[in-house]
Amino acid sequence: MTEALVGLAALLILAFLRIPIAFVMIVVGLAGLAWVNSPVAALYNLGQTAFDAAINYELSVVPLFVLMGNFVARARLAGELYDASNAFLGHRKGGLAMATVVACGGFSAICGSSLATAATMSKVAMPSMRRYGYDDRLAAGSIAAGGTLGILIPPSVLLVIYGILTQQSIGKLFAAGILPGLLGVLFYLAAVRYVTWRRPEMGPAGERQDWPARLRALRNVWGVLLLFALVMGGIYGGIFSPTEAAGIGAAGAFFFALLRGALTWRILGEILMESVATTAMLFTVLIGALMFANFINFTDFPPALLGFAQQFSDTPWLVMLAILVIYLLLGMVFESLSMILLTVPIFFPLVVSLGYDPIWFGIVVVVVTEISLITPPVGLNVFVLKGVLPDVRTSTIFRGVTPFWIADLFRLAAILLVPGLSLWIAAGVP
């Protein structure tokens, strides 16, 4: 017990010092294993953990979905999604911000990355909103918040990681993320509506487009619908596994970008290098988290935590409430992937022992992680947006996202109180 608490304290201290979390988890896990076992065993565990992660067939879904998202981003689909959303919503107060949220949701369905969604949509949506006189708070806030949908609406890399860590069906997790993801879009639209109701000057209405123009804009997003139907339809129908779906999706995105003339040998090389760099980063964090989890499992911390939780078997919601508070606090320090990799191995056995559904818990964890992407002081999506929009102050973006993370708290409450929102579609996945 003492070793685990010392390890957790060391991890938090080093993370506060802004040392990359992947290396923090590797170092603390290695040192902890050397302490509770032996230095030789710790080094062997590090090598075996890295080797197992590298050859894990299920993890091959990660680079394939990353590659798919990069192809899609270069095929200029984000702009067409925004144009289609704007054609239907742009004439309303706050309509361009609403169109941004809807376009982020659509782009998430084929990208799977919140950071990529936020960075891409900022280049597409921000110029239009500024042209119509939108306040930077609403404009930047809608982009940063909309980007968080990328880690929930399938295909989601975080849901893949959660499924692998907990040995749950990735197909069921993808299906479970659909309704909560759509609910997130609706709550974000409500947040935009509230902001413009309070202060109409923050989001003036744009031009109304006629139905022929709307239908022309809608025709341009057939690629998004086709890719999403291909990947999710194949998984949901039991035609192929999530790993096979990722390969088919990446190949489909490649041919789509090729047919659009968006690929050259130079661009193809850049896409491959971006995918390699992103995959290497994800796997480094994963290996670090597995090392730290191995250290924790060697101590008596997990059984002690389980024994403590069993005291509340009559009121399991108190344990769940405590877990959610811990996630919200950790979200102020850690980025999303590190937080899930660090906590799920500890909390998952606890939650299952209390009778909660593991698929439902996965959706809850990802939704809480979404909130952490736009809350201070870390708010990773906020800093990504700041990098793309250097003329917008960080404090302005944080003020702009406040109504959106408040809306997220209402969505989280709905998912907690109505588990069927997550489990209804997943129940039909083989």
XYZ file of C-alpha atoms in Angstrom:
430
model
C 0.000 0.000 0.000
C 2.786 2.416 0.929
C 4.680 1.750 -2.305
C 1.594 2.505 -4.424
C 0.876 5.781 -2.609
C 4.507 6.889 -2.969
C 4.380 6.008 -6.665
C 1.162 7.967 -7.209
C 2.613 10.973 -5.379
C 5.804 10.838 -7.449
C 3.787 10.610 -10.656
C 1.677 13.661 -9.786
C 4.716 15.713 -8.745
C 6.621 14.934 -11.942
C 3.520 15.630 -14.027
C 3.121 19.036 -12.361
C 6.741 19.744 -13.325
C 5.632 19.333 -16.983
C 7.788 16.295 -17.678
C 6.202 14.305 -20.555
C 3.689 11.969 -18.951
C 4.767 8.932 -20.999
C 8.298 9.081 -19.595
C 7.006 9.863 -16.100
C 4.903 6.691 -16.081
C 7.777 4.600 -17.465
C 10.278 5.918 -14.909
C 7.932 5.652 -11.919
C 6.714 2.213 -13.001
C 10.276 0.971 -13.528
C 11.489 2.354 -10.204
C 8.428 1.014 -8.407
C 8.846 -2.492 -9.818
C 12.508 -2.424 -8.822
C 11.422 -1.463 -5.310
C 8.718 -4.095 -4.799
C 10.453 -6.848 -6.793
C 13.987 -6.400 -8.170
C 15.838 -4.224 -10.733
C 16.319 -7.220 -13.039
C 12.600 -8.058 -12.935
C 11.728 -4.406 -13.580
C 13.930 -4.215 -16.687
C 12.569 -7.520 -17.969
C 9.014 -6.258 -17.434
C 9.760 -3.079 -19.413
C 11.100 -5.042 -22.374
C 8.242 -7.539 -22.317
C 5.599 -4.814 -22.009
C 6.989 -2.891 -24.978
C 7.257 -6.071 -27.058
C 3.711 -7.187 -26.234
C 2.300 -3.771 -27.145
C 4.183 -3.722 -30.454
C 2.933 -7.127 -31.617
C -0.627 -6.827 -30.265
C -2.920 -7.437 -33.253
C -5.828 -5.537 -31.711
C -3.677 -2.425 -31.327
C -3.098 -2.299 -35.091
C -6.487 -0.593 -35.247
C -4.867 2.548 -33.772
C -2.429 3.451 -36.591
C -5.030 2.499 -39.204
C -7.666 4.866 -37.803
C -4.997 7.572 -37.426
C -4.039 7.071 -41.076
C -7.692 7.194 -42.111
C -8.174 10.495 -40.283
C -5.098 12.028 -41.908
C -6.264 11.053 -45.396
C -9.691 12.527 -44.699
C -8.206 15.780 -43.412
C -6.185 16.210 -46.610
C -9.221 15.452 -48.810
C -10.817 18.790 -47.783
C -13.928 17.100 -46.385
C -13.960 19.386 -43.353
C -14.720 22.420 -45.505
C -17.575 20.683 -47.288
C -19.052 19.467 -44.000
C -18.993 23.030 -42.729
C -20.589 24.356 -45.940
C -23.393 21.781 -45.715
C -24.059 22.561 -42.045
C -23.931 26.289 -42.736
C -26.445 25.952 -45.575
C -29.060 24.684 -43.117
C -28.134 26.589 -39.940
C -26.197 29.710 -40.939
C -29.242 32.001 -41.163
C -30.027 31.580 -37.453
C -28.583 33.599 -34.585
C -25.392 31.783 -33.720
C -25.974 29.684 -36.833
C -22.335 29.644 -37.928
C -21.302 28.391 -34.477
C -24.042 25.750 -34.679
C -22.801 24.765 -38.133
C -19.305 24.436 -36.679
C -20.530 22.056 -33.962
C -22.449 19.901 -36.468
C -19.483 19.849 -38.865
C -17.179 18.823 -35.992
C -19.538 15.956 -35.206
C -19.491 14.811 -38.825
C -15.731 15.136 -39.132
C -15.308 13.190 -35.884
C -17.178 10.263 -37.438
C -14.276 9.693 -39.824
C -11.359 11.203 -37.935
C -11.436 9.883 -34.357
C -9.151 12.584 -32.954
C -10.326 15.589 -30.949
C -7.115 17.529 -31.538
C -7.194 16.977 -35.309
C -10.881 17.949 -35.425
C -10.304 21.181 -33.500
C -7.215 22.144 -35.515
C -8.856 21.422 -38.875
C -12.182 23.094 -38.141
C -10.495 26.214 -36.785
C -9.010 26.845 -40.233
C -12.354 26.257 -41.924
C -14.870 27.911 -39.581
C -13.041 30.789 -37.891
C -12.656 32.987 -41.007
C -16.404 32.745 -41.784
C -17.447 33.568 -38.234
C -15.129 36.552 -38.103
C -16.423 37.766 -41.451
C -19.946 37.897 -40.002
C -18.808 39.650 -36.832
C -18.915 36.762 -34.374
C -17.371 37.344 -30.970
C -14.090 35.425 -30.625
C -15.346 33.808 -27.422
C -18.287 32.112 -29.120
C -16.344 31.317 -32.284
C -13.323 29.768 -30.563
C -15.460 28.115 -27.887
C -17.645 26.310 -30.431
C -14.579 25.000 -32.280
C -12.762 23.816 -29.133
C -15.888 22.163 -27.744
C -16.922 20.632 -31.063
C -13.473 19.116 -31.374
C -14.011 17.054 -28.226
C -16.610 14.992 -30.086
C -13.715 13.334 -31.914
C -12.918 11.048 -28.983
C -16.471 9.739 -28.533
C -18.210 9.517 -31.912
C -16.797 6.346 -33.505
C -14.242 5.514 -34.682
C -12.590 6.668 -31.453
C -8.999 5.842 -30.549
C -9.790 6.227 -26.834
C -12.620 3.700 -27.054
C -10.221 1.311 -28.801
C -7.677 1.718 -25.983
C -10.377 1.274 -23.335
C -11.622 -1.874 -25.058
C -8.140 -3.367 -25.197
C -7.356 -2.487 -21.572
C -10.602 -4.006 -20.291
C -11.050 -6.823 -22.845
C -14.403 -5.411 -23.959
C -15.859 -5.533 -27.481
C -14.619 -2.570 -29.512
C -17.620 -2.931 -31.808
C -20.010 -2.608 -28.845
C -18.080 0.398 -27.539
C -18.284 2.098 -30.954
C -22.035 1.459 -31.104
C -22.441 2.691 -27.521
C -20.755 5.983 -28.388
C -23.204 6.950 -31.157
C -26.179 8.220 -29.114
C -24.062 9.999 -26.434
C -22.097 11.616 -29.280
C -25.270 12.868 -30.966
C -26.540 14.000 -27.567
C -23.321 15.990 -27.196
C -24.016 17.764 -30.493
C -27.546 18.665 -29.322
C -26.333 19.967 -25.953
C -23.658 22.068 -27.675
C -26.301 23.530 -30.017
C -28.341 24.388 -26.935
C -25.271 26.102 -25.423
C -24.864 28.238 -28.559
C -28.567 29.098 -28.465
C -28.305 30.139 -24.821
C -25.277 32.368 -25.457
C -26.942 34.158 -28.374
C -30.185 34.491 -26.421
C -28.317 36.254 -23.629
C -26.129 38.318 -25.962
C -27.403 38.333 -29.578
C -24.494 40.464 -30.773
C -22.061 37.591 -30.116
C -23.488 35.518 -32.983
C -25.360 37.504 -35.652
C -27.377 35.624 -38.244
C -25.865 34.938 -41.654
C -27.474 34.712 -45.077
C -30.348 32.300 -45.688
C -29.688 29.840 -48.518
C -32.426 28.451 -50.750
C -33.179 24.733 -51.018
C -31.302 24.129 -54.287
C -28.144 25.534 -52.658
C -28.716 23.375 -49.568
C -29.113 20.221 -51.630
C -25.950 21.015 -53.612
C -24.022 21.435 -50.360
C -25.479 18.197 -49.016
C -24.361 16.257 -52.092
C -20.758 17.193 -51.362
C -20.641 15.242 -48.096
C -21.397 11.846 -49.596
C -17.808 10.789 -48.869
C -18.284 11.236 -45.121
C -21.520 9.269 -45.115
C -20.040 6.497 -47.240
C -16.943 6.065 -45.076
C -18.924 6.097 -41.845
C -21.461 3.619 -43.213
C -18.679 1.386 -44.493
C -16.785 1.265 -41.191
C -19.653 1.244 -38.692
C -22.063 -0.736 -40.866
C -19.506 -3.496 -41.311
C -18.783 -3.669 -37.569
C -22.440 -3.443 -36.544
C -23.476 -6.076 -39.075
C -20.723 -8.467 -38.003
C -19.221 -8.448 -41.511
C -15.724 -7.671 -40.288
C -13.859 -6.969 -37.058
C -12.901 -3.461 -35.859
C -9.310 -4.078 -36.985
C -10.475 -5.093 -40.460
C -12.848 -2.114 -40.487
C -9.924 0.202 -39.718
C -7.970 -1.209 -42.657
C -10.944 -0.876 -44.989
C -11.599 2.658 -43.734
C -7.970 3.701 -44.268
C -7.995 2.225 -47.791
C -11.314 3.936 -48.558
C -10.007 7.281 -47.294
C -6.880 6.838 -49.434
C -8.855 6.238 -52.634
C -11.246 9.046 -51.799
C -8.368 11.507 -51.375
C -6.759 10.151 -54.548
C -9.918 10.599 -56.617
C -10.224 14.167 -55.383
C -6.714 14.961 -56.570
C -5.627 15.758 -53.013
C -2.614 13.442 -53.051
C 0.844 13.917 -54.445
C 3.954 11.922 -53.600
C 5.032 14.717 -51.241
C 1.648 14.926 -49.501
C 1.471 11.130 -49.243
C 4.883 11.136 -47.552
C 3.728 13.849 -45.120
C 0.566 11.891 -44.266
C 2.554 8.728 -43.591
C 5.084 10.586 -41.427
C 2.296 12.311 -39.455
C 0.634 8.948 -38.881
C 3.905 7.366 -37.755
C 4.634 10.231 -35.345
C 1.127 10.135 -33.853
C 1.197 6.341 -33.514
C 4.631 6.431 -31.854
C 3.377 8.993 -29.357
C 0.270 6.933 -28.564
C 2.236 3.717 -28.119
C 4.847 5.393 -25.903
C 2.106 6.658 -23.603
C 0.461 3.212 -23.679
C 3.697 1.421 -22.724
C 4.267 3.902 -19.899
C 0.754 3.385 -18.568
C 1.090 -0.395 -18.716
C 4.388 -0.205 -16.822
C 2.826 1.937 -14.107
C -0.209 -0.378 -13.936
C 2.094 -3.395 -13.555
C 3.787 -1.683 -10.634
C 0.462 -0.873 -8.956
C -0.753 -4.449 -9.448
C 2.377 -5.765 -7.698
C 1.376 -3.855 -4.559
C -1.635 -4.514 -2.337
C -3.295 -1.279 -3.458
C -5.937 -2.832 -5.818
C -7.318 -5.324 -3.260
C -7.253 -2.639 -0.567
C -9.197 -0.275 -2.836
C -11.657 -3.038 -3.690
C -12.162 -3.860 -0.013
C -12.793 -0.201 0.756
C -15.351 0.093 -2.042
C -17.203 -3.014 -0.909
C -18.138 -1.129 2.246
C -20.393 0.958 -0.009
C -22.024 -1.958 -1.817
C -25.442 -0.687 -0.684
C -24.760 2.766 -2.145
C -22.539 2.174 -5.208
C -23.439 5.570 -6.620
C -21.251 7.160 -3.939
C -18.225 5.276 -5.292
C -19.111 6.292 -8.860
C -19.484 9.901 -7.766
C -16.033 9.794 -6.135
C -14.525 8.307 -9.320
C -16.074 11.073 -11.453
C -14.700 13.768 -9.129
C -11.240 12.185 -9.383
C -11.494 12.213 -13.192
C -12.516 15.871 -13.259
C -9.590 16.789 -10.992
C -7.090 14.710 -12.990
C -8.363 16.349 -16.164
C -6.922 19.625 -14.919
C -3.432 18.094 -15.047
C -3.371 15.180 -17.517
C -4.315 14.916 -21.171
C -7.044 12.475 -22.154
C -5.082 9.393 -23.237
C -2.760 9.474 -20.221
C -5.700 9.876 -17.865
C -7.557 6.853 -19.258
C -4.457 4.660 -19.374
C -3.532 5.633 -15.823
C -6.925 5.193 -14.170
C -8.866 2.497 -16.024
C -6.692 -0.424 -14.790
C -7.344 0.766 -11.225
C -11.011 1.748 -11.422
C -12.359 -0.874 -13.845
C -12.299 -3.890 -11.452
C -13.813 -1.673 -8.783
C -16.692 -0.537 -10.992
C -17.449 -4.042 -12.294
C -17.467 -5.427 -8.728
C -20.190 -2.917 -7.874
C -22.384 -4.251 -10.680
C -21.982 -1.476 -13.261
C -21.950 -2.337 -16.963
C -18.375 -2.149 -18.370
C -19.531 -0.774 -21.750
C -21.538 1.956 -20.033
C -18.570 2.812 -17.814
C -16.358 3.184 -20.902
C -18.709 5.802 -22.342
C -18.871 7.609 -18.991
C -15.067 7.709 -18.793
C -14.728 9.119 -22.310
C -17.406 11.776 -21.688
C -15.623 12.898 -18.508
C -12.400 12.962 -20.501
C -14.107 15.156 -23.115
C -14.891 17.659 -20.380
C -11.236 17.704 -19.309
C -10.206 18.715 -22.859
C -11.854 22.138 -22.491
C -11.527 22.903 -18.773
C -8.702 24.976 -17.236
C -5.844 24.914 -16.525
C -4.760 22.269 -19.088
C -7.662 22.055 -21.565
C -5.636 20.492 -24.372
C -8.108 21.489 -27.111
C -7.853 25.090 -25.953
C -4.080 25.117 -26.353
C -4.297 23.416 -29.757
C -6.682 26.152 -30.839
C -4.364 28.791 -29.414
C -1.547 27.376 -31.539
C -3.660 27.621 -34.693
C -5.128 31.041 -33.752
C -2.233 32.908 -32.102
C -4.117 36.229 -32.170
C -6.820 34.888 -29.806
C -5.952 35.003 -26.120
C -6.059 31.769 -24.129
C -8.318 33.397 -21.528
C -10.751 34.325 -24.317
C -10.987 30.710 -25.455
C -11.478 29.448 -21.899
C -14.305 31.950 -21.351
C -15.823 30.872 -24.647
C -15.878 27.161 -23.793
C -17.464 27.637 -20.353
C -21.096 27.242 -21.571
C -20.058 24.111 -23.465
C -18.469 22.236 -20.575
C -21.464 23.170 -18.443
C -23.630 21.578 -21.158
C -21.343 18.543 -20.982
C -22.098 18.169 -17.279
C -25.813 17.936 -18.118
C -25.037 15.312 -20.777
C -22.953 13.353 -18.268
C -25.852 13.429 -15.816
C -28.209 12.120 -18.512
C -25.874 9.213 -19.341
C -25.482 8.368 -15.646
C -29.209 8.422 -14.980
C -30.287 6.712 -18.231
C -27.762 3.931 -19.037
C -29.897 2.944 -22.035
C -28.529 5.966 -23.916
C -25.237 4.085 -24.125
C -26.425 0.487 -24.186
C -29.423 0.482 -26.523
C -27.542 0.367 -29.849
C -24.657 -1.667 -28.397
C -27.075 -4.422 -27.436
C -27.545 -5.294 -31.103
C -23.851 -5.665 -31.926
C -22.661 -9.299 -32.161
